[in-house]
Amino acid sequence: MTARIIDGLSVAAEKRAQCRSLTTALRERHGVVPGLAVVMVGEDPASAVYVRKKIQACADVGIASRKHLFPANASQEAVISQIAEFNADPTVHGILVQLPLPRHFDVKAVLEAIDREKDVDGFHLYNVGGLVIGDTVFPPCTPYGVMLLLDHVGVEISGRNAVVVGASNIVGKPMALMLMQREATVSVCHAKTRDLAQFTILADILVVAAGCPDLIVGPMVKSGAVVVDVGINRLADGRLVGDCHFDSVAKRASMMTPVPGGVGPMTVTMLLVNTINSAQRALTRGLRAQMACTDSSAA
Ligand code: NAD
């Protein structure tokens, strides 16, 4: 068997075209331009690349973005006070704090400072709680993108065995919750899992997000499985690879995402989707408030 490659770039391009139509409609019918504010602390080179990609993607679909860069030694208070300004600004519909933050920051406190109605990364406790009960407003972008990819290629999820390798708050855990919400039987593996292969071999759907090149090799994969490689690893020779040994896994899987060109473009795209969703929600809230005013003055 040779896996069909799931082309994240083309699925993302399709979704971005839909985003463009939505922003055009919001602008022309309601005069609303969705806005994203990005907060970055320090100049970590990888973060700078991610932020640049996000800002370019916003421009591409008609979202107005702005970046606020703090020096690495900035205080937490200064960052939280900037977030409060963005919370109060009606032209900002989404606020994103680029992670990781420098070590002197309490990440949880910073994420909690974001208005939950503008939490387009989906990391605020309110949105995490929503995910647990299957009713989230802003699903975290990477697992959200994986779900869209699976749906796009018609993978049946209900009743299948799904194994998620990696249990971080931003990828592995929300991924497991989303698959569970769609009635998969989910196992979550992590760095302390003993004999990883005994779990991965049972997966009809295998999602790998560990950050370890070649962690998953062909014999660990069930024949015909759908494999989603979330990992992004830069090798010493400069190549970008995922967590799966591509050639051997592709021989066992029925479908597989490549790295690069798989999950990565979807992550940025789902940030655009969440930002537009937030602008639409703000518009609806505004229209409801107007109607309530009209009703009370007519009464
Ligand atoms: P993380 O370091 O926060 O978490 C890694 C998880 O993998 C942990 O739960 C850890 O226990 C587990 N793990 C580590 N080594 C393991 C091993 N040998 N066996 C089993 N489990 C192991 O990382 P993260 O932020 O979740 O990111 C994971 C990977 O996904 C990284 O390569 C990251 O660059 C990539 N990533 C990609 C995207 C994208 O858009 N494609 C987005 C976010 C993260």
CSV table of N, CA and C in Angstrom, one decimal, residues 97-227:
chain,number,residue,atom,x,y,z
A,97,VAL,N,-1.6,35.7,21.7
A,97,VAL,CA,-0.3,35.9,22.3
A,97,VAL,C,0.6,34.8,21.8
A,98,GLN,N,1.6,35.2,21.1
A,98,GLN,CA,2.5,34.1,20.5
A,98,GLN,C,3.3,33.4,21.6
A,99,LEU,N,3.1,32.1,21.6
A,99,LEU,CA,3.9,31.3,22.6
A,99,LEU,C,5.1,30.7,21.9
A,100,PRO,N,6.2,30.4,22.6
A,100,PRO,CA,6.3,30.5,24.1
A,100,PRO,C,6.6,31.9,24.5
A,101,LEU,N,6.2,32.2,25.8
A,101,LEU,CA,6.6,33.5,26.4
A,101,LEU,C,7.9,33.3,27.2
A,102,PRO,N,8.7,34.4,27.4
A,102,PRO,CA,9.9,34.2,28.2
A,102,PRO,C,9.6,33.6,29.6
A,103,ARG,N,10.6,33.0,30.2
A,103,ARG,CA,10.4,32.2,31.4
A,103,ARG,C,9.8,33.0,32.6
A,104,HIS,N,10.0,34.3,32.6
A,104,HIS,CA,9.5,35.1,33.8
A,104,HIS,C,8.0,35.3,33.7
A,105,PHE,N,7.3,34.8,32.6
A,105,PHE,CA,5.9,35.1,32.5
A,105,PHE,C,5.1,33.9,33.1
A,106,ASP,N,3.9,34.2,33.7
A,106,ASP,CA,3.0,33.2,34.0
A,106,ASP,C,2.0,33.1,32.9
A,107,VAL,N,2.2,32.1,32.0
A,107,VAL,CA,1.5,32.0,30.8
A,107,VAL,C,0.0,31.9,31.0
A,108,LYS,N,-0.4,31.2,32.0
A,108,LYS,CA,-1.8,31.1,32.3
A,108,LYS,C,-2.5,32.4,32.6
A,109,ALA,N,-1.8,33.2,33.4
A,109,ALA,CA,-2.3,34.6,33.8
A,109,ALA,C,-2.4,35.4,32.5
A,110,VAL,N,-1.5,35.3,31.6
A,110,VAL,CA,-1.5,36.1,30.4
A,110,VAL,C,-2.7,35.7,29.5
A,111,LEU,N,-2.8,34.4,29.4
A,111,LEU,CA,-3.9,33.9,28.5
A,111,LEU,C,-5.3,34.2,29.1
A,112,GLU,N,-5.4,34.2,30.4
A,112,GLU,CA,-6.6,34.5,31.1
A,112,GLU,C,-7.0,35.9,31.0
A,113,ALA,N,-6.0,36.8,30.7
A,113,ALA,CA,-6.3,38.2,30.5
A,113,ALA,C,-7.0,38.5,29.2
A,114,ILE,N,-7.0,37.6,28.3
A,114,ILE,CA,-7.7,37.8,27.0
A,114,ILE,C,-9.2,37.7,27.1
A,115,ASP,N,-9.9,38.6,26.6
A,115,ASP,CA,-11.4,38.5,26.6
A,115,ASP,C,-11.8,37.2,26.0
A,116,ARG,N,-12.6,36.4,26.6
A,116,ARG,CA,-12.9,35.1,26.0
A,116,ARG,C,-13.6,35.2,24.7
A,117,GLU,N,-14.2,36.3,24.4
A,117,GLU,CA,-14.9,36.5,23.1
A,117,GLU,C,-13.9,36.9,22.1
A,118,LYS,N,-12.6,37.1,22.4
A,118,LYS,CA,-11.6,37.4,21.4
A,118,LYS,C,-10.5,36.4,21.4
A,119,ASP,N,-10.7,35.3,22.1
A,119,ASP,CA,-9.7,34.3,22.3
A,119,ASP,C,-9.6,33.3,21.1
A,120,VAL,N,-9.1,33.8,20.0
A,120,VAL,CA,-9.2,33.1,18.7
A,120,VAL,C,-8.2,31.9,18.7
A,121,ASP,N,-7.3,31.8,19.6
A,121,ASP,CA,-6.4,30.7,19.7
A,121,ASP,C,-7.1,29.5,20.5
A,122,GLY,N,-8.1,29.9,21.3
A,122,GLY,CA,-8.9,28.9,22.0
A,122,GLY,C,-8.1,28.4,23.3
A,123,PHE,N,-7.2,29.2,23.9
A,123,PHE,CA,-6.5,28.8,25.0
A,123,PHE,C,-7.0,29.2,26.3
A,124,HIS,N,-8.0,30.2,26.3
A,124,HIS,CA,-8.6,30.6,27.6
A,124,HIS,C,-9.3,29.5,28.2
A,125,LEU,N,-9.3,29.4,29.6
A,125,LEU,CA,-9.9,28.3,30.3
A,125,LEU,C,-11.4,28.2,29.9
A,126,TYR,N,-12.1,29.3,29.6
A,126,TYR,CA,-13.5,29.2,29.3
A,126,TYR,C,-13.7,28.4,28.0
A,127,ASN,N,-12.8,28.7,27.0
A,127,ASN,CA,-12.9,27.9,25.8
A,127,ASN,C,-12.4,26.5,25.9
A,128,VAL,N,-11.4,26.3,26.8
A,128,VAL,CA,-11.0,24.9,27.0
A,128,VAL,C,-12.1,24.1,27.7
A,129,GLY,N,-12.8,24.7,28.6
A,129,GLY,CA,-14.0,24.1,29.2
A,129,GLY,C,-15.0,23.8,28.2
A,130,GLY,N,-15.3,24.7,27.3
A,130,GLY,CA,-16.2,24.5,26.2
A,130,GLY,C,-15.9,23.3,25.4
A,131,LEU,N,-14.6,23.1,25.2
A,131,LEU,CA,-14.1,22.0,24.4
A,131,LEU,C,-14.4,20.7,25.1
A,132,VAL,N,-14.3,20.7,26.4
A,132,VAL,CA,-14.5,19.5,27.2
A,132,VAL,C,-16.0,19.0,27.1
A,133,ILE,N,-16.9,20.0,27.1
A,133,ILE,CA,-18.3,19.6,27.0
A,133,ILE,C,-18.8,19.6,25.6
A,134,GLY,N,-17.9,19.8,24.6
A,134,GLY,CA,-18.3,19.7,23.2
A,134,GLY,C,-19.1,20.9,22.7
A,135,ASP,N,-18.8,22.1,23.3
A,135,ASP,CA,-19.5,23.3,22.9
A,135,ASP,C,-18.6,24.5,22.9
A,136,THR,N,-17.6,24.4,22.1
A,136,THR,CA,-16.6,25.5,22.2
A,136,THR,C,-16.8,26.5,21.1
A,137,VAL,N,-16.5,27.8,21.4
A,137,VAL,CA,-16.7,28.9,20.4
A,137,VAL,C,-15.5,28.9,19.5
A,138,PHE,N,-14.3,28.8,20.1
A,138,PHE,CA,-13.0,29.0,19.4
A,138,PHE,C,-12.2,27.7,19.6
A,139,PRO,N,-12.4,26.7,18.7
A,139,PRO,CA,-11.5,25.5,18.9
A,139,PRO,C,-10.1,25.9,18.6
A,140,PRO,N,-9.1,25.3,19.4
A,140,PRO,CA,-7.7,25.6,19.1
A,140,PRO,C,-7.3,25.2,17.7
A,141,CYS,N,-6.5,26.1,17.1
A,141,CYS,CA,-6.3,26.0,15.6
A,141,CYS,C,-5.7,24.8,15.1
A,142,THR,N,-4.7,24.2,15.7
A,142,THR,CA,-4.1,23.0,15.1
A,142,THR,C,-5.0,21.8,15.1
A,143,PRO,N,-5.6,21.4,16.2
A,143,PRO,CA,-6.5,20.2,16.1
A,143,PRO,C,-7.7,20.5,15.3
A,144,TYR,N,-8.2,21.8,15.3
A,144,TYR,CA,-9.3,22.2,14.5
A,144,TYR,C,-9.0,21.9,13.0
A,145,GLY,N,-7.8,22.3,12.6
A,145,GLY,CA,-7.3,22.1,11.3
A,145,GLY,C,-7.2,20.6,10.9
A,146,VAL,N,-6.8,19.8,11.9
A,146,VAL,CA,-6.7,18.4,11.6
A,146,VAL,C,-8.1,17.8,11.4
A,147,MET,N,-9.1,18.2,12.2
A,147,MET,CA,-10.4,17.7,12.0
A,147,MET,C,-10.9,18.1,10.6
A,148,LEU,N,-10.6,19.3,10.2
A,148,LEU,CA,-11.1,19.8,8.9
A,148,LEU,C,-10.5,18.9,7.8
A,149,LEU,N,-9.2,18.6,7.9
A,149,LEU,CA,-8.5,17.8,6.9
A,149,LEU,C,-9.1,16.4,6.9
A,150,LEU,N,-9.4,15.8,8.0
A,150,LEU,CA,-10.0,14.5,8.1
A,150,LEU,C,-11.4,14.5,7.4
A,151,ASP,N,-12.1,15.5,7.7
A,151,ASP,CA,-13.5,15.6,7.1
A,151,ASP,C,-13.4,15.9,5.6
A,152,HIS,N,-12.4,16.7,5.2
A,152,HIS,CA,-12.2,17.0,3.8
A,152,HIS,C,-12.0,15.7,2.9
A,153,VAL,N,-11.2,14.8,3.5
A,153,VAL,CA,-10.9,13.6,2.7
A,153,VAL,C,-11.8,12.5,3.0
A,154,GLY,N,-12.9,12.8,3.8
A,154,GLY,CA,-13.9,11.8,4.0
A,154,GLY,C,-13.6,10.7,5.0
A,155,VAL,N,-12.7,10.9,5.9
A,155,VAL,CA,-12.4,9.9,6.9
A,155,VAL,C,-13.5,9.7,7.9
A,156,GLU,N,-14.0,8.5,8.1
A,156,GLU,CA,-15.0,8.2,9.0
A,156,GLU,C,-14.4,8.2,10.4
A,157,ILE,N,-15.0,8.9,11.4
A,157,ILE,CA,-14.4,9.1,12.7
A,157,ILE,C,-15.1,8.3,13.7
A,158,SER,N,-16.5,8.3,13.7
A,158,SER,CA,-17.3,7.7,14.7
A,158,SER,C,-17.0,6.2,14.7
A,159,GLY,N,-16.7,5.7,15.9
A,159,GLY,CA,-16.5,4.2,16.1
A,159,GLY,C,-15.1,3.8,15.8
A,160,ARG,N,-14.3,4.7,15.3
A,160,ARG,CA,-12.9,4.2,14.9
A,160,ARG,C,-12.0,4.3,16.1
A,161,ASN,N,-10.9,3.6,16.1
A,161,ASN,CA,-9.8,3.7,17.1
A,161,ASN,C,-8.9,4.9,16.7
A,162,ALA,N,-8.8,5.9,17.6
A,162,ALA,CA,-7.9,7.0,17.3
A,162,ALA,C,-6.9,7.0,18.4
A,163,VAL,N,-5.6,7.2,18.0
A,163,VAL,CA,-4.5,7.3,18.9
A,163,VAL,C,-3.8,8.6,18.7
A,164,VAL,N,-3.7,9.4,19.8
A,164,VAL,CA,-3.0,10.7,19.7
A,164,VAL,C,-1.7,10.5,20.4
A,165,VAL,N,-0.6,10.8,19.8
A,165,VAL,CA,0.7,10.7,20.4
A,165,VAL,C,1.1,12.2,20.7
A,166,GLY,N,1.2,12.5,22.0
A,166,GLY,CA,1.5,13.9,22.4
A,166,GLY,C,0.3,14.3,23.2
A,167,ALA,N,0.5,15.0,24.4
A,167,ALA,CA,-0.6,15.3,25.3
A,167,ALA,C,-0.4,16.8,25.7
A,168,SER,N,0.0,17.6,24.8
A,168,SER,CA,0.2,19.0,25.2
A,168,SER,C,-1.2,19.7,25.3
A,169,ASN,N,-1.2,20.9,26.0
A,169,ASN,CA,-2.5,21.6,26.1
A,169,ASN,C,-2.9,22.2,24.7
A,170,ILE,N,-1.9,22.5,23.9
A,170,ILE,CA,-2.3,23.2,22.6
A,170,ILE,C,-2.6,22.2,21.5
A,171,VAL,N,-2.0,21.0,21.5
A,171,VAL,CA,-2.3,20.1,20.4
A,171,VAL,C,-2.9,18.8,20.9
A,172,GLY,N,-2.1,18.0,21.6
A,172,GLY,CA,-2.6,16.6,22.0
A,172,GLY,C,-3.9,16.5,22.7
A,173,LYS,N,-4.0,17.2,23.8
A,173,LYS,CA,-5.2,17.1,24.6
A,173,LYS,C,-6.5,17.6,23.9
A,174,PRO,N,-6.4,18.8,23.3
A,174,PRO,CA,-7.6,19.2,22.5
A,174,PRO,C,-7.9,18.3,21.3
A,175,MET,N,-6.9,17.8,20.7
A,175,MET,CA,-7.1,16.8,19.6
A,175,MET,C,-7.9,15.6,20.1
A,176,ALA,N,-7.5,15.1,21.2
A,176,ALA,CA,-8.1,13.9,21.8
A,176,ALA,C,-9.6,14.2,22.1
A,177,LEU,N,-9.9,15.4,22.7
A,177,LEU,CA,-11.2,15.8,23.0
A,177,LEU,C,-12.1,15.9,21.7
A,178,MET,N,-11.5,16.5,20.7
A,178,MET,CA,-12.3,16.7,19.4
A,178,MET,C,-12.6,15.3,18.8
A,179,LEU,N,-11.7,14.4,18.8
A,179,LEU,CA,-11.9,13.1,18.3
A,179,LEU,C,-13.0,12.3,19.1
A,180,MET,N,-12.9,12.5,20.4
A,180,MET,CA,-13.8,11.9,21.3
A,180,MET,C,-15.2,12.4,21.1
A,181,GLN,N,-15.3,13.8,20.9
A,181,GLN,CA,-16.6,14.4,20.6
A,181,GLN,C,-17.3,13.8,19.4
A,182,ARG,N,-16.4,13.4,18.4
A,182,ARG,CA,-16.9,12.8,17.2
A,182,ARG,C,-17.0,11.3,17.3
A,183,GLU,N,-17.0,10.8,18.5
A,183,GLU,CA,-17.3,9.4,18.8
A,183,GLU,C,-16.3,8.4,18.4
A,184,ALA,N,-15.0,8.9,18.3
A,184,ALA,CA,-13.9,7.9,18.2
A,184,ALA,C,-13.6,7.3,19.6
A,185,THR,N,-12.9,6.2,19.6
A,185,THR,CA,-12.4,5.6,20.8
A,185,THR,C,-11.0,6.1,20.9
A,186,VAL,N,-10.7,6.9,21.9
A,186,VAL,CA,-9.4,7.6,21.8
A,186,VAL,C,-8.4,7.2,22.9
A,187,SER,N,-7.2,6.9,22.5
A,187,SER,CA,-6.1,6.7,23.4
A,187,SER,C,-5.1,7.9,23.3
A,188,VAL,N,-4.5,8.3,24.4
A,188,VAL,CA,-3.5,9.4,24.4
A,188,VAL,C,-2.2,8.9,24.9
A,189,CYS,N,-1.2,9.0,24.1
A,189,CYS,CA,0.2,8.6,24.5
A,189,CYS,C,1.1,9.8,24.7
A,190,HIS,N,2.1,9.6,25.5
A,190,HIS,CA,3.0,10.8,25.8
A,190,HIS,C,4.4,10.2,26.1
A,191,ALA,N,5.2,11.1,26.6
A,191,ALA,CA,6.6,10.7,26.7
A,191,ALA,C,6.8,9.6,27.7
A,192,LYS,N,5.9,9.4,28.7
A,192,LYS,CA,6.0,8.3,29.7
A,192,LYS,C,5.3,7.0,29.3
A,193,THR,N,4.7,7.0,28.1
A,193,THR,CA,4.0,5.8,27.7
A,193,THR,C,5.0,4.7,27.4
A,194,ARG,N,4.7,3.6,28.0
A,194,ARG,CA,5.6,2.4,27.8
A,194,ARG,C,5.1,1.6,26.6
A,195,ASP,N,6.1,1.3,25.7
A,195,ASP,CA,5.8,0.5,24.5
A,195,ASP,C,4.8,1.2,23.6
A,196,LEU,N,5.2,2.4,23.1
A,196,LEU,CA,4.3,3.2,22.3
A,196,LEU,C,3.6,2.4,21.1
A,197,ALA,N,4.4,1.4,20.6
A,197,ALA,CA,3.9,0.7,19.4
A,197,ALA,C,2.7,-0.1,19.7
A,198,GLN,N,2.5,-0.6,21.0
A,198,GLN,CA,1.4,-1.4,21.3
A,198,GLN,C,0.1,-0.6,21.2
A,199,PHE,N,0.2,0.7,21.3
A,199,PHE,CA,-1.0,1.6,21.1
A,199,PHE,C,-1.2,2.0,19.7
A,200,THR,N,0.0,2.5,19.1
A,200,THR,CA,-0.2,3.0,17.7
A,200,THR,C,-0.6,2.0,16.7
A,201,ILE,N,-0.3,0.7,16.9
A,201,ILE,CA,-0.6,-0.3,16.0
A,201,ILE,C,-2.2,-0.6,15.9
A,202,LEU,N,-2.9,-0.1,17.0
A,202,LEU,CA,-4.3,-0.3,17.0
A,202,LEU,C,-5.1,0.9,16.3
A,203,ALA,N,-4.3,1.9,15.9
A,203,ALA,CA,-5.0,3.1,15.5
A,203,ALA,C,-5.5,3.0,14.0
A,204,ASP,N,-6.8,3.3,13.9
A,204,ASP,CA,-7.4,3.6,12.5
A,204,ASP,C,-7.0,5.0,12.1
A,205,ILE,N,-7.0,5.9,13.1
A,205,ILE,CA,-6.6,7.2,12.9
A,205,ILE,C,-5.4,7.5,13.9
A,206,LEU,N,-4.3,7.9,13.4
A,206,LEU,CA,-3.1,8.1,14.2
A,206,LEU,C,-2.7,9.6,14.0
A,207,VAL,N,-2.7,10.3,15.1
A,207,VAL,CA,-2.3,11.7,15.1
A,207,VAL,C,-1.0,11.9,15.9
A,208,VAL,N,0.0,12.3,15.3
A,208,VAL,CA,1.3,12.4,16.0
A,208,VAL,C,1.7,13.8,16.2
A,209,ALA,N,1.9,14.2,17.5
A,209,ALA,CA,2.3,15.6,17.8
A,209,ALA,C,3.3,15.6,19.0
A,210,ALA,N,4.5,15.0,18.8
A,210,ALA,CA,5.4,14.9,19.9
A,210,ALA,C,6.6,15.8,19.7
A,211,GLY,N,7.0,16.1,18.5
A,211,GLY,CA,8.2,16.9,18.3
A,211,GLY,C,9.4,16.0,18.3
A,212,CYS,N,9.3,14.8,17.8
A,212,CYS,CA,10.5,13.8,17.7
A,212,CYS,C,10.6,13.2,16.3
A,213,PRO,N,11.6,13.6,15.6
A,213,PRO,CA,11.7,13.1,14.2
A,213,PRO,C,11.8,11.5,14.3
A,214,ASP,N,11.1,10.9,13.3
A,214,ASP,CA,11.2,9.4,13.1
A,214,ASP,C,10.7,8.7,14.4
A,215,LEU,N,9.8,9.3,15.2
A,215,LEU,CA,9.3,8.6,16.3
A,215,LEU,C,8.4,7.4,15.9
A,216,ILE,N,7.7,7.7,14.8
A,216,ILE,CA,6.8,6.6,14.3
A,216,ILE,C,7.3,6.1,13.0
A,217,VAL,N,7.6,4.7,13.0
A,217,VAL,CA,8.1,4.1,11.8
A,217,VAL,C,7.0,3.1,11.3
A,218,GLY,N,7.2,2.6,10.1
A,218,GLY,CA,6.1,1.8,9.4
A,218,GLY,C,5.6,0.7,10.3
A,219,PRO,N,6.4,-0.2,10.9
A,219,PRO,CA,5.9,-1.3,11.6
A,219,PRO,C,5.0,-0.9,12.8
A,220,MET,N,5.0,0.3,13.2
A,220,MET,CA,4.2,0.8,14.3
A,220,MET,C,2.8,1.2,13.9
A,221,VAL,N,2.5,1.1,12.6
A,221,VAL,CA,1.3,1.6,12.0
A,221,VAL,C,0.5,0.5,11.4
A,222,LYS,N,-0.8,0.5,11.8
A,222,LYS,CA,-1.8,-0.5,11.3
A,222,LYS,C,-1.9,-0.3,9.8
A,223,SER,N,-2.0,-1.4,9.1
A,223,SER,CA,-2.2,-1.3,7.6
A,223,SER,C,-3.5,-0.6,7.3
A,224,GLY,N,-3.4,0.4,6.5
A,224,GLY,CA,-4.7,1.1,6.1
A,224,GLY,C,-5.0,2.3,7.0
A,225,ALA,N,-4.2,2.5,8.0
A,225,ALA,CA,-4.5,3.6,8.9
A,225,ALA,C,-4.4,5.0,8.2
A,226,VAL,N,-5.1,6.0,8.8
A,226,VAL,CA,-4.9,7.4,8.4
A,226,VAL,C,-4.0,8.0,9.3
A,227,VAL,N,-2.9,8.6,8.8
A,227,VAL,CA,-1.9,9.1,9.7
A,227,VAL,C,-1.7,10.6,9.5
